[in-house]
Coordinates of C-alpha atoms and ligand atoms in Angstrom, one line a residue:
X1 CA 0.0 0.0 0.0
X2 CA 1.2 3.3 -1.0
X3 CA 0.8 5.9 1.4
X4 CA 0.9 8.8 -0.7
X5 CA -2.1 6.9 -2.8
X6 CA -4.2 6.7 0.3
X7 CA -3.1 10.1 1.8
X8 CA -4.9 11.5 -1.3
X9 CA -8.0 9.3 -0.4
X10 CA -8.9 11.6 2.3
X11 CA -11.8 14.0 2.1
X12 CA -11.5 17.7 2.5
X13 CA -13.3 19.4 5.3
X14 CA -15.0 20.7 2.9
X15 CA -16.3 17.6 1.4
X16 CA -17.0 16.2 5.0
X17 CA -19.2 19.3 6.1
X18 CA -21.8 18.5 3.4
X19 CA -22.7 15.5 4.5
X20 CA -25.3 14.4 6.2
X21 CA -24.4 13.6 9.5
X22 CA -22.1 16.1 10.1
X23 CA -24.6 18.9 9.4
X24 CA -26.6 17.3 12.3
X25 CA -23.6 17.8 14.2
X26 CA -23.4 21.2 13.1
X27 CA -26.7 22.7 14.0
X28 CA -26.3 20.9 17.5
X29 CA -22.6 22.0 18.2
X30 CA -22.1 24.8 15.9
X31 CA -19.8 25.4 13.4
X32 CA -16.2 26.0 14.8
X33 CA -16.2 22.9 17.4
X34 CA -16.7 20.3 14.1
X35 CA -14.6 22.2 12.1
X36 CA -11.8 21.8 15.1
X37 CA -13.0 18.2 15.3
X38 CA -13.2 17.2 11.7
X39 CA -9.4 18.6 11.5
X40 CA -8.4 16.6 14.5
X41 CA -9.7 13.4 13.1
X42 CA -7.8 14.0 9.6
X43 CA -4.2 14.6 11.2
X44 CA -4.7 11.7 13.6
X45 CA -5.8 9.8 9.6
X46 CA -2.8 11.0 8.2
X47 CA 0.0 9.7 11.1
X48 CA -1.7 6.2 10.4
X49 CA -2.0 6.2 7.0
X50 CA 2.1 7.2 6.8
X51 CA 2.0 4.7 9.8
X52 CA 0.6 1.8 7.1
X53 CA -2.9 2.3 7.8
X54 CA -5.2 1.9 5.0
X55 CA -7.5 5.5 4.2
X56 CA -11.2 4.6 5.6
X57 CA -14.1 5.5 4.1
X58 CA -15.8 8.6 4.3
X59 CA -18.5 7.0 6.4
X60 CA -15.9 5.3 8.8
X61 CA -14.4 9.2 9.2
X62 CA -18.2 10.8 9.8
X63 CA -18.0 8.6 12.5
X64 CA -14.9 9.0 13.8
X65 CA -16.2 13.0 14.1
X66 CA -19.3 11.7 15.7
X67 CA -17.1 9.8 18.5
X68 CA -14.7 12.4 19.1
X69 CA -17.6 15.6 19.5
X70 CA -19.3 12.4 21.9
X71 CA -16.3 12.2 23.7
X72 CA -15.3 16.0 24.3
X73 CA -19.1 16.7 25.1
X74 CA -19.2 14.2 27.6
X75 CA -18.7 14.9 31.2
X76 CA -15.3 15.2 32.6
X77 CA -16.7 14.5 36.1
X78 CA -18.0 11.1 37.0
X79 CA -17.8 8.5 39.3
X80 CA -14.5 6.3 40.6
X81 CA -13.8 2.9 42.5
X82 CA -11.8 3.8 45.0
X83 CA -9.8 0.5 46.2
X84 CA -7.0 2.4 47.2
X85 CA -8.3 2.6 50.8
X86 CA -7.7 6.3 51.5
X87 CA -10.9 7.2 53.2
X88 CA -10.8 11.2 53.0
X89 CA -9.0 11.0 49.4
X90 CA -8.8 15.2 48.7
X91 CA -8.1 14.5 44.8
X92 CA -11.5 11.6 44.6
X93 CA -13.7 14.5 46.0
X94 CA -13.5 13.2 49.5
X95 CA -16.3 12.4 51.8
X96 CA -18.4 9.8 49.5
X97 CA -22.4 11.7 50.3
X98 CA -24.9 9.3 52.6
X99 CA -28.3 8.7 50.5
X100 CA -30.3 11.2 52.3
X101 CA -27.7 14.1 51.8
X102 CA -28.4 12.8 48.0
X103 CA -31.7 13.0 48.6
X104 CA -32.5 16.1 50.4
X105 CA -30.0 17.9 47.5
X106 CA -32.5 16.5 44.7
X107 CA -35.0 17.8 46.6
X108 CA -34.5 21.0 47.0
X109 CA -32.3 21.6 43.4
X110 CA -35.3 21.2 40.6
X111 CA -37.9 23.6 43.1
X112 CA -38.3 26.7 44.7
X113 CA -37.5 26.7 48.2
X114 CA -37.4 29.3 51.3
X115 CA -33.8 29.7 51.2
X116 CA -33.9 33.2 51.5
X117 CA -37.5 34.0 52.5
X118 CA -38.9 34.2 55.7
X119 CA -42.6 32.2 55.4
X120 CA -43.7 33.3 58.6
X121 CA -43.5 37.3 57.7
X122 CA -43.8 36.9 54.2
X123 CA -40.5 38.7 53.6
X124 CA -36.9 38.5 52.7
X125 CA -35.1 35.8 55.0
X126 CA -31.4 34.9 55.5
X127 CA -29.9 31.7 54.1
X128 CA -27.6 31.3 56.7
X129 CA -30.3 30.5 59.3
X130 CA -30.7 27.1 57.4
X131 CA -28.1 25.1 59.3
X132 CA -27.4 27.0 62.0
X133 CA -30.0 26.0 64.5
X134 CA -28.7 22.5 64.3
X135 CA -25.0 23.6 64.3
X136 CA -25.3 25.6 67.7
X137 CA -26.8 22.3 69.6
X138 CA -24.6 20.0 68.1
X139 CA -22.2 22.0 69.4
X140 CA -22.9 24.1 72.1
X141 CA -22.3 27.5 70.5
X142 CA -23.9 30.4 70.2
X143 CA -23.7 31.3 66.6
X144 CA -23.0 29.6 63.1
X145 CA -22.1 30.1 59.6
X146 CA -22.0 28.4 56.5
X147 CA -19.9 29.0 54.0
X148 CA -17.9 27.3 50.9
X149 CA -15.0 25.8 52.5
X150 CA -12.7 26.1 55.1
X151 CA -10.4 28.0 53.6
X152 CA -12.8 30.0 53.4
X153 CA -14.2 30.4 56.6
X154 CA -10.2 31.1 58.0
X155 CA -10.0 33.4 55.4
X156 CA -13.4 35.5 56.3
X157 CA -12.9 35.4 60.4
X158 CA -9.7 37.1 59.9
X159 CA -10.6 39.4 57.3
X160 CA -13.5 40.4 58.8
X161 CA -12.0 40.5 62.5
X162 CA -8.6 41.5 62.1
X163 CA -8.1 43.0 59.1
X164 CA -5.0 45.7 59.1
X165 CA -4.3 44.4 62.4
X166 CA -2.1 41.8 64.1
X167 CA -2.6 38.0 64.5
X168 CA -0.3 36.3 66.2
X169 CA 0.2 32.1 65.4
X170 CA 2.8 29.7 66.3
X171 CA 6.0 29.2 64.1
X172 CA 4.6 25.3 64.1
X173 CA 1.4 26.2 63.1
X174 CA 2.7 27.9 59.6
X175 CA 1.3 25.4 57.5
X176 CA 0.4 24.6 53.9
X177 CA -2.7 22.2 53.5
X178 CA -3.2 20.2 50.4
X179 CA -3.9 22.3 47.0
X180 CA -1.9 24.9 47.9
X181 CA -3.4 26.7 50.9
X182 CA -0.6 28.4 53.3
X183 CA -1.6 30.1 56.4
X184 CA 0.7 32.8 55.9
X185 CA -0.8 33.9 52.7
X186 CA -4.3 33.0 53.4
X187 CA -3.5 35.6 56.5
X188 CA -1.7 37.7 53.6
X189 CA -5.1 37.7 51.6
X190 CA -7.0 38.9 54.8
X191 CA -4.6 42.0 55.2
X192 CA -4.1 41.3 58.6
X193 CA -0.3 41.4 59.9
X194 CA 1.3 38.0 60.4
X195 CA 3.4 38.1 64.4
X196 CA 5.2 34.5 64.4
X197 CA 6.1 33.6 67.9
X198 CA 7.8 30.6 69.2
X199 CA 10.4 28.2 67.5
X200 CA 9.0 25.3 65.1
X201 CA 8.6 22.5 67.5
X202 CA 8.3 24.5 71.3
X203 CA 5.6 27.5 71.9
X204 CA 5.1 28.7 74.9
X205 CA 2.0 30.9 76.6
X206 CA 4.6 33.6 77.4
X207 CA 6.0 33.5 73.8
X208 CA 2.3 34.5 72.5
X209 CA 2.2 37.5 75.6
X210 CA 5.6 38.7 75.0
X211 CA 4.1 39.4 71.1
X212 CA 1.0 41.4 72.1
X213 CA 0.5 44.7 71.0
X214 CA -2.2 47.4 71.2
X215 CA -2.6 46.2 67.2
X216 CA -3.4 42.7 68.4
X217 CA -6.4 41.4 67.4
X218 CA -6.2 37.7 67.6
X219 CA -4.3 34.5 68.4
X220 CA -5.1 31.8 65.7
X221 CA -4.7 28.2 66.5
X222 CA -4.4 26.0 63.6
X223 CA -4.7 22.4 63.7
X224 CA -1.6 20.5 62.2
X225 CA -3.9 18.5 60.2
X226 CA -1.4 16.9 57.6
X227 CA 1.7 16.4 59.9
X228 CA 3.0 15.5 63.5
X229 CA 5.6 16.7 65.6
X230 CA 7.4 14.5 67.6
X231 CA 10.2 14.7 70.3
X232 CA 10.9 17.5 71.9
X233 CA 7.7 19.6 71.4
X234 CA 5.4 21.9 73.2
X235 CA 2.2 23.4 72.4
X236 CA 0.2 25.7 74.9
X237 CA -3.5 24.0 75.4
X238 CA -6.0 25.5 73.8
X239 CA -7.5 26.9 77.5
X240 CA -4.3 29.0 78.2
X241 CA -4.5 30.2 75.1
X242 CA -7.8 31.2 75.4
X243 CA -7.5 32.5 79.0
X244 CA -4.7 34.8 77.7
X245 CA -6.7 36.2 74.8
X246 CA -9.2 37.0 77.2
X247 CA -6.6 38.5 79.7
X248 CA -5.5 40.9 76.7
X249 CA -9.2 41.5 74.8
X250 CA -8.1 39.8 72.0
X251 CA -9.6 36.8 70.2
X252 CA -9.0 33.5 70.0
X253 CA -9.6 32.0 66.7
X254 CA -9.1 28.2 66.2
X255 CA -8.9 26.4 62.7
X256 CA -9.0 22.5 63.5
X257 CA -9.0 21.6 60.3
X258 CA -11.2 19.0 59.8
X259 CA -13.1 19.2 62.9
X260 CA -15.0 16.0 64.4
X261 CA -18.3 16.0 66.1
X262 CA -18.0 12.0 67.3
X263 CA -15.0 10.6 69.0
X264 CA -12.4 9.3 67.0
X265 CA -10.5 7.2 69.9
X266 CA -14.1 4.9 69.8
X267 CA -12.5 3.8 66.0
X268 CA -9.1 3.1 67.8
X269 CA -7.8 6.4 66.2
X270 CA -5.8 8.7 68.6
X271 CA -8.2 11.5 69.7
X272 CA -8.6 14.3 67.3
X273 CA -9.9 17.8 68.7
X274 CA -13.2 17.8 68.7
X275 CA -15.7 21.0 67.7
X276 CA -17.1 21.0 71.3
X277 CA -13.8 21.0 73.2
X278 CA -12.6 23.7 71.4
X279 CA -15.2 25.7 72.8
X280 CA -15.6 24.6 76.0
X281 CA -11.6 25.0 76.3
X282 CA -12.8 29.2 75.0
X283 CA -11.9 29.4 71.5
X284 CA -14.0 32.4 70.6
X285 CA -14.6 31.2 66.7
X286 CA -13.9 27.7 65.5
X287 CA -13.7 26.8 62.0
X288 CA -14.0 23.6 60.5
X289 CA -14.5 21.4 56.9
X290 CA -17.9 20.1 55.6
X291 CA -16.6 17.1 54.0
X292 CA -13.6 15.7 55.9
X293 CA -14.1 14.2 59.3
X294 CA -18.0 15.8 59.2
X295 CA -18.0 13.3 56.2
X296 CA -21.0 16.0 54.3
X297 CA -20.9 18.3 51.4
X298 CA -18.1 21.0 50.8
X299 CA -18.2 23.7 53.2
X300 CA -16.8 25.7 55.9
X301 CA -18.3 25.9 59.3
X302 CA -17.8 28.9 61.4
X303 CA -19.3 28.4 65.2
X304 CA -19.0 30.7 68.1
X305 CA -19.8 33.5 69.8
X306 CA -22.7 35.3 68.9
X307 CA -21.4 38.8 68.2
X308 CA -18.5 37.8 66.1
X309 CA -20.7 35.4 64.0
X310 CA -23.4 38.5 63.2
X311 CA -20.1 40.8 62.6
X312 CA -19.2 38.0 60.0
X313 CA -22.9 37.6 58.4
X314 CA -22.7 41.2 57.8
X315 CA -19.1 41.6 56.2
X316 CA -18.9 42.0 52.5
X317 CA -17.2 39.2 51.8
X318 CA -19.5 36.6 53.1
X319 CA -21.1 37.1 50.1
X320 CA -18.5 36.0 47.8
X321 CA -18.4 32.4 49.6
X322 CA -21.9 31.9 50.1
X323 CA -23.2 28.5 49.4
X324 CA -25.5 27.3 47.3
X325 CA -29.2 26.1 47.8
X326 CA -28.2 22.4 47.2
X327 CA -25.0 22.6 49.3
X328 CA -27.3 23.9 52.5
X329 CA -29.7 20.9 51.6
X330 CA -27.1 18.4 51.9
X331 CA -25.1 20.1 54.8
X332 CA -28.2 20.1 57.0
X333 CA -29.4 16.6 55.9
X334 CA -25.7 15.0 56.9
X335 CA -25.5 17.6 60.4
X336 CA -29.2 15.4 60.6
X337 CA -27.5 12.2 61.0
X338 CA -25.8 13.3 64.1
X339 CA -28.9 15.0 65.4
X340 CA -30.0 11.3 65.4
X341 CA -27.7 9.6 66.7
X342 CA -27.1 7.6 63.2
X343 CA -24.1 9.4 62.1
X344 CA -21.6 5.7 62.8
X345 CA -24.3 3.5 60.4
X346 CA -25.6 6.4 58.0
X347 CA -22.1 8.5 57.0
X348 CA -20.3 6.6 54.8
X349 CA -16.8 8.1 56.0
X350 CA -18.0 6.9 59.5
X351 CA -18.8 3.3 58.3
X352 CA -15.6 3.1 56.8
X353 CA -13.7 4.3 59.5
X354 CA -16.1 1.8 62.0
X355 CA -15.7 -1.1 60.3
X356 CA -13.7 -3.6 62.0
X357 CA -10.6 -5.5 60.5
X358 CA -12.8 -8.7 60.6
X359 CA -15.2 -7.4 58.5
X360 CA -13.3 -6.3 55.8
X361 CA -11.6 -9.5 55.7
X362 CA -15.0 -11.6 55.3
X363 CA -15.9 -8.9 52.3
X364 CA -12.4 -9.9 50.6
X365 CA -13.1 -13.2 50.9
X366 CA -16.7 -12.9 49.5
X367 CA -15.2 -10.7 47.0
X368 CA -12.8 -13.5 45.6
X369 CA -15.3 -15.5 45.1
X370 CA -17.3 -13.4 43.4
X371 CA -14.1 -12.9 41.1
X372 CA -14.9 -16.8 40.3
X373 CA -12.4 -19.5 38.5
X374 CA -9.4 -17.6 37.8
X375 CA -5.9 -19.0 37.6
X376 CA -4.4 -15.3 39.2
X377 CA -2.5 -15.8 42.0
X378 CA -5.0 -13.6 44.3
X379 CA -4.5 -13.6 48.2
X380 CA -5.4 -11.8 51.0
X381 CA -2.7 -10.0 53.1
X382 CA -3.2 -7.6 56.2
X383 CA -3.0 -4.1 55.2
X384 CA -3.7 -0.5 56.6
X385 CA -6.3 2.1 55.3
X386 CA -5.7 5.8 55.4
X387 CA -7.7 8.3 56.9
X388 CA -6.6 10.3 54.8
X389 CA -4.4 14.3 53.9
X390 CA -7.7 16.2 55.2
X391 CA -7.4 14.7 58.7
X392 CA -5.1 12.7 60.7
X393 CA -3.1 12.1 58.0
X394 CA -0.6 9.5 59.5
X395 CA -3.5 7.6 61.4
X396 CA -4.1 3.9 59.9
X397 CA -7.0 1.3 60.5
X398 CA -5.7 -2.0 59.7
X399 CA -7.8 -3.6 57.2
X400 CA -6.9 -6.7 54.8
X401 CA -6.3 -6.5 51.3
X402 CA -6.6 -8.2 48.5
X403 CA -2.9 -8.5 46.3
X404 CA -2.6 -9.9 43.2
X405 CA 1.4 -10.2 42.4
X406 CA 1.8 -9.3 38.4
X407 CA 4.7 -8.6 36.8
X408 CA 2.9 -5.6 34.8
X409 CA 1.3 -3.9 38.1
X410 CA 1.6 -0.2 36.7
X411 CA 0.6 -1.0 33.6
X412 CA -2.7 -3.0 34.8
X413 CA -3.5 -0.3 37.5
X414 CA -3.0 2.8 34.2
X415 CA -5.7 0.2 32.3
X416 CA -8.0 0.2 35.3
X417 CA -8.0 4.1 35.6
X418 CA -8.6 4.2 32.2
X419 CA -11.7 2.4 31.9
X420 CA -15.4 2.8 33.1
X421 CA -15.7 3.3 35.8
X422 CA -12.3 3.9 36.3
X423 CA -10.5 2.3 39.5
X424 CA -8.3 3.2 41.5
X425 CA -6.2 1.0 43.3
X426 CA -2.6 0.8 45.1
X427 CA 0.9 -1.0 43.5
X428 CA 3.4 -1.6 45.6
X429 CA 6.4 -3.5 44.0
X430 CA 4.9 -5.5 41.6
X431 CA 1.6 -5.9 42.8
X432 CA -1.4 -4.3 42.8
X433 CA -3.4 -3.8 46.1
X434 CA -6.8 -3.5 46.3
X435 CA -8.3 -2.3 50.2
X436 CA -12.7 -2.8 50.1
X437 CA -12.9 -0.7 53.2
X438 CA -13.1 2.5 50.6
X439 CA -15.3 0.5 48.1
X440 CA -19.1 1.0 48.3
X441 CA -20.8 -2.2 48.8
X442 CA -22.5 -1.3 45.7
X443 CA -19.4 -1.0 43.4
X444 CA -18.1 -4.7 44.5
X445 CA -20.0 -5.9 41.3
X446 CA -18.4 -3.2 39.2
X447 CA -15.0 -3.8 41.0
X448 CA -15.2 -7.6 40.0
X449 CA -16.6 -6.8 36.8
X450 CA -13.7 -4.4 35.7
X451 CA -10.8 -6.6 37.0
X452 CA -12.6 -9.7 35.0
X453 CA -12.3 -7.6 32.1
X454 CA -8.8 -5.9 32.6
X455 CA -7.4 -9.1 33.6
X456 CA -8.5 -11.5 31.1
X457 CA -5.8 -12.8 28.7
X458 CA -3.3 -12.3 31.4
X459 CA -0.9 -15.4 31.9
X460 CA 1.8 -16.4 33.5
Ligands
LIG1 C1 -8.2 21.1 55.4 C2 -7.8 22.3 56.2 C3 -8.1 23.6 55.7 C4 -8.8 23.8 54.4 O1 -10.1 23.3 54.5 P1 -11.0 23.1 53.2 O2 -12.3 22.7 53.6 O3 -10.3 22.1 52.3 O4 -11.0 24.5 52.5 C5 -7.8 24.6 56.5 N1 -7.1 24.5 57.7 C6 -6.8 23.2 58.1 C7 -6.0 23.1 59.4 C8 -7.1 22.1 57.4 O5 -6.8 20.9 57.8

């Protein structure tokens, strides 16, 4: 086969845009995106055809178009298996959603709704009233806010409360979280003055005092949520800090990060701060995530004292991070679960993290069966699963997994990303890893389905 010969069997674009098809793909599309398709499809043509290829038919090339517009038009968001046992896995969206978040977000999406009307007076409401009833008696505060994350919520206290003014924060406390967020420049973004105080692994009460000005306006706490320090350390508790703010009529601000309304030691975790300690110990404001620990939608939750919380409502930017109607839906629905009592069985972070090694070891074993007949040498080996980066990031449960030793482990885990759904799953060495604590029970027949498929035709 020559390729010049079937080089000069190709259509022109020009030929291509009068048929049939592709002015159906036209009038849905528009003009410029087939155009930019139809070219694509010919210069991938042409590197086969010098590649040996033979020159398709024009049919075979409408198509090719049609796949490709089907392809880019498709969404670039959709679901994952994730077997790689991370539970709070920041780059696979986090916190997995329970069915009644799910369900109270399709309930209030495709409808009006009160979000910012006030039935009783027949008026104009507040949409921050929507969780925060539920927020101040899960917690014991006064006051809460909403709003889109966490980094947001730091980000708003201190530019609302201390803006142009000083803030004082331990040097062990300068951290960067995941995605690029830095204390020092989210406090650089607020405009209010950075005062470091202490040495990277000992603070001291008197180092914060020494540092007080009449430009103070805050201490800020901040949770080391994505490392430890270890040795010869020393942190103030949060209740001198708090006593000292008060000494000095300054705030005391505390960002724990992911925040936890249950106990994490019940899980055999170590203990992670919890929401209501920080303000019984006096933290004036404590912000927290949505969807790490709290296991709900995005957001930032702000609790605390009264005063501060209605300064916050009322600064400018609040508006900028407000959430959306589905978002509040979905955060009250999950804050519901604890309300119950139901958080452990209903939030699926909280099942994860509750289910017992013992468990997880009779799903494997149901699992390989469920893989039927296969000649792979599958077994199951004792394993840890992650928390996770959003919240005690070096904390393990141990769990068992399920290892298949191949000699072409990246290569089979790239073909199991690649496909639908994609999977994720661990290689260490040369073999792929596979922990079922992070798999819905519903995605074990897609699981077994996808590795049927990837696997087949493997020998060895
Ligand atoms: C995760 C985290 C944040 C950011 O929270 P997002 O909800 O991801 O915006 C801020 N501070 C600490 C200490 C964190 O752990």
């Amino acid at each position: 086969m020559n390729p010049q010969s079937e080089l000069s069997k190709l259509p022109a674009v020009d030929h291509l845009l009068q048929m049939e098809p592709v002015a159906a793909l036209i009038s849905s599309y528009g003009h410029t995106w087939v155009v930019d398709a139809i070219r694509a499809v010919l210069a991938a043509l042409r590197q086969e055809i010098l590649s040996g290829a033979p020159a398709p038919t024009a049919p075979q090339i409408v198509e090719r178009i049609e796949l490709t517009i089907e392809q880019q038009a498709a969404p670039t968001l959709r679901p994952v298996i994730n077997a790689a046992g991370v539970i709070l896995h920041t780059n696979l969206g986090r916190a997995p959603l329970s069915s009644s978040v799910v369900a109270a977000m399709a309930w209030i999406g495709p409808v009006y709704s009160n979000l910012e009307y006030d039935l009783a007076a027949g008026q104009r409401g507040s949409r921050y009233i929507h969780a925060e009833d539920l927020l101040m008696r899960l917690t014991g505060a006064q006051a809460a806010l909403v709003v889109n994350n966490n980094a947001a919520a730091v980000l708003l206290a201190l530019s609302a409360l201390a803006r142009d003014r000083e803030v004082i924060i331990s040097r062990s406390q300068l951290v960067e979280i995941g995605g690029g967020f830095r204390i020092p420049e989210v406090l650089a973004a607020s405009s209010a003055r950075l005062v470091e105080v202490g040495t990277t692994n000992r603070t001291y009460v008197h180092d914060y005092q020494a540092a007080v000005t009449p430009q103070t306006a805050a201490i800020l706490r901040v949770h080391q949520s994505n490392f430890r320090l270890q040795g010869f350390v020393h942190q103030p508790a949060l209740h001198e800090l708090a006593e000292l703010a008060h000494d000095q009529r300054l705030l005391l601000v505390d960002d724990l990060g992911s925040g936890t309304l249950l106990p994490t030691e019940l899980y055999g975790l170590p203990h992670e701060p919890t929401v209501q300690e920080s303000l019984e110990a006096g933290a004036d404001l404590v912000t927290f995530s949505g969807d790490k620990l709290l296991g709900g939608p995005q957001a930032g939750i702000i609790v605390g004292r009264a005063e501060l919380v209605a300064r916050l409502r009322e600064f400018p930017l609040t508006r900028a991070l407000r959430v959306d109607k589905t978002a509040i839906a979905g955060i009250q629905a999950n804050l519901l679960h604890y309300a119950h009592g139901e958080a452990q069985q209903a939030i699926p972070v909280w099942r994860m993290i509750a289910a017992t090694a013992g468990e997880i070891h009779a799903r494997a074993e149901a699992f390989l069966l469920k893989l039927g007949e296969t000649t792979l040498d599958w077994h199951l080996i004792p394993g840890r699963s992650m928390i996770g980066g959003g919240a005690l990031p070096e904390e393990s449960l141990p769990t068992t997994l399920l290892a298949l030793p191949v000699p072409s482990a990246q290569r089979l885990a790239a073909a199991l990303r690649r496909g639908d759904p994609p999977v994720v799953a661990r290689v260490e060495e040369d073999t792929l890893l596979f922990d079922l604590r992070t798999v819905l029970p519903e995605q074990e027949d897609m699981l077994a389905e996808r590795l049927r498929s990837v696997l087949a035709g493997i020998a060895f």
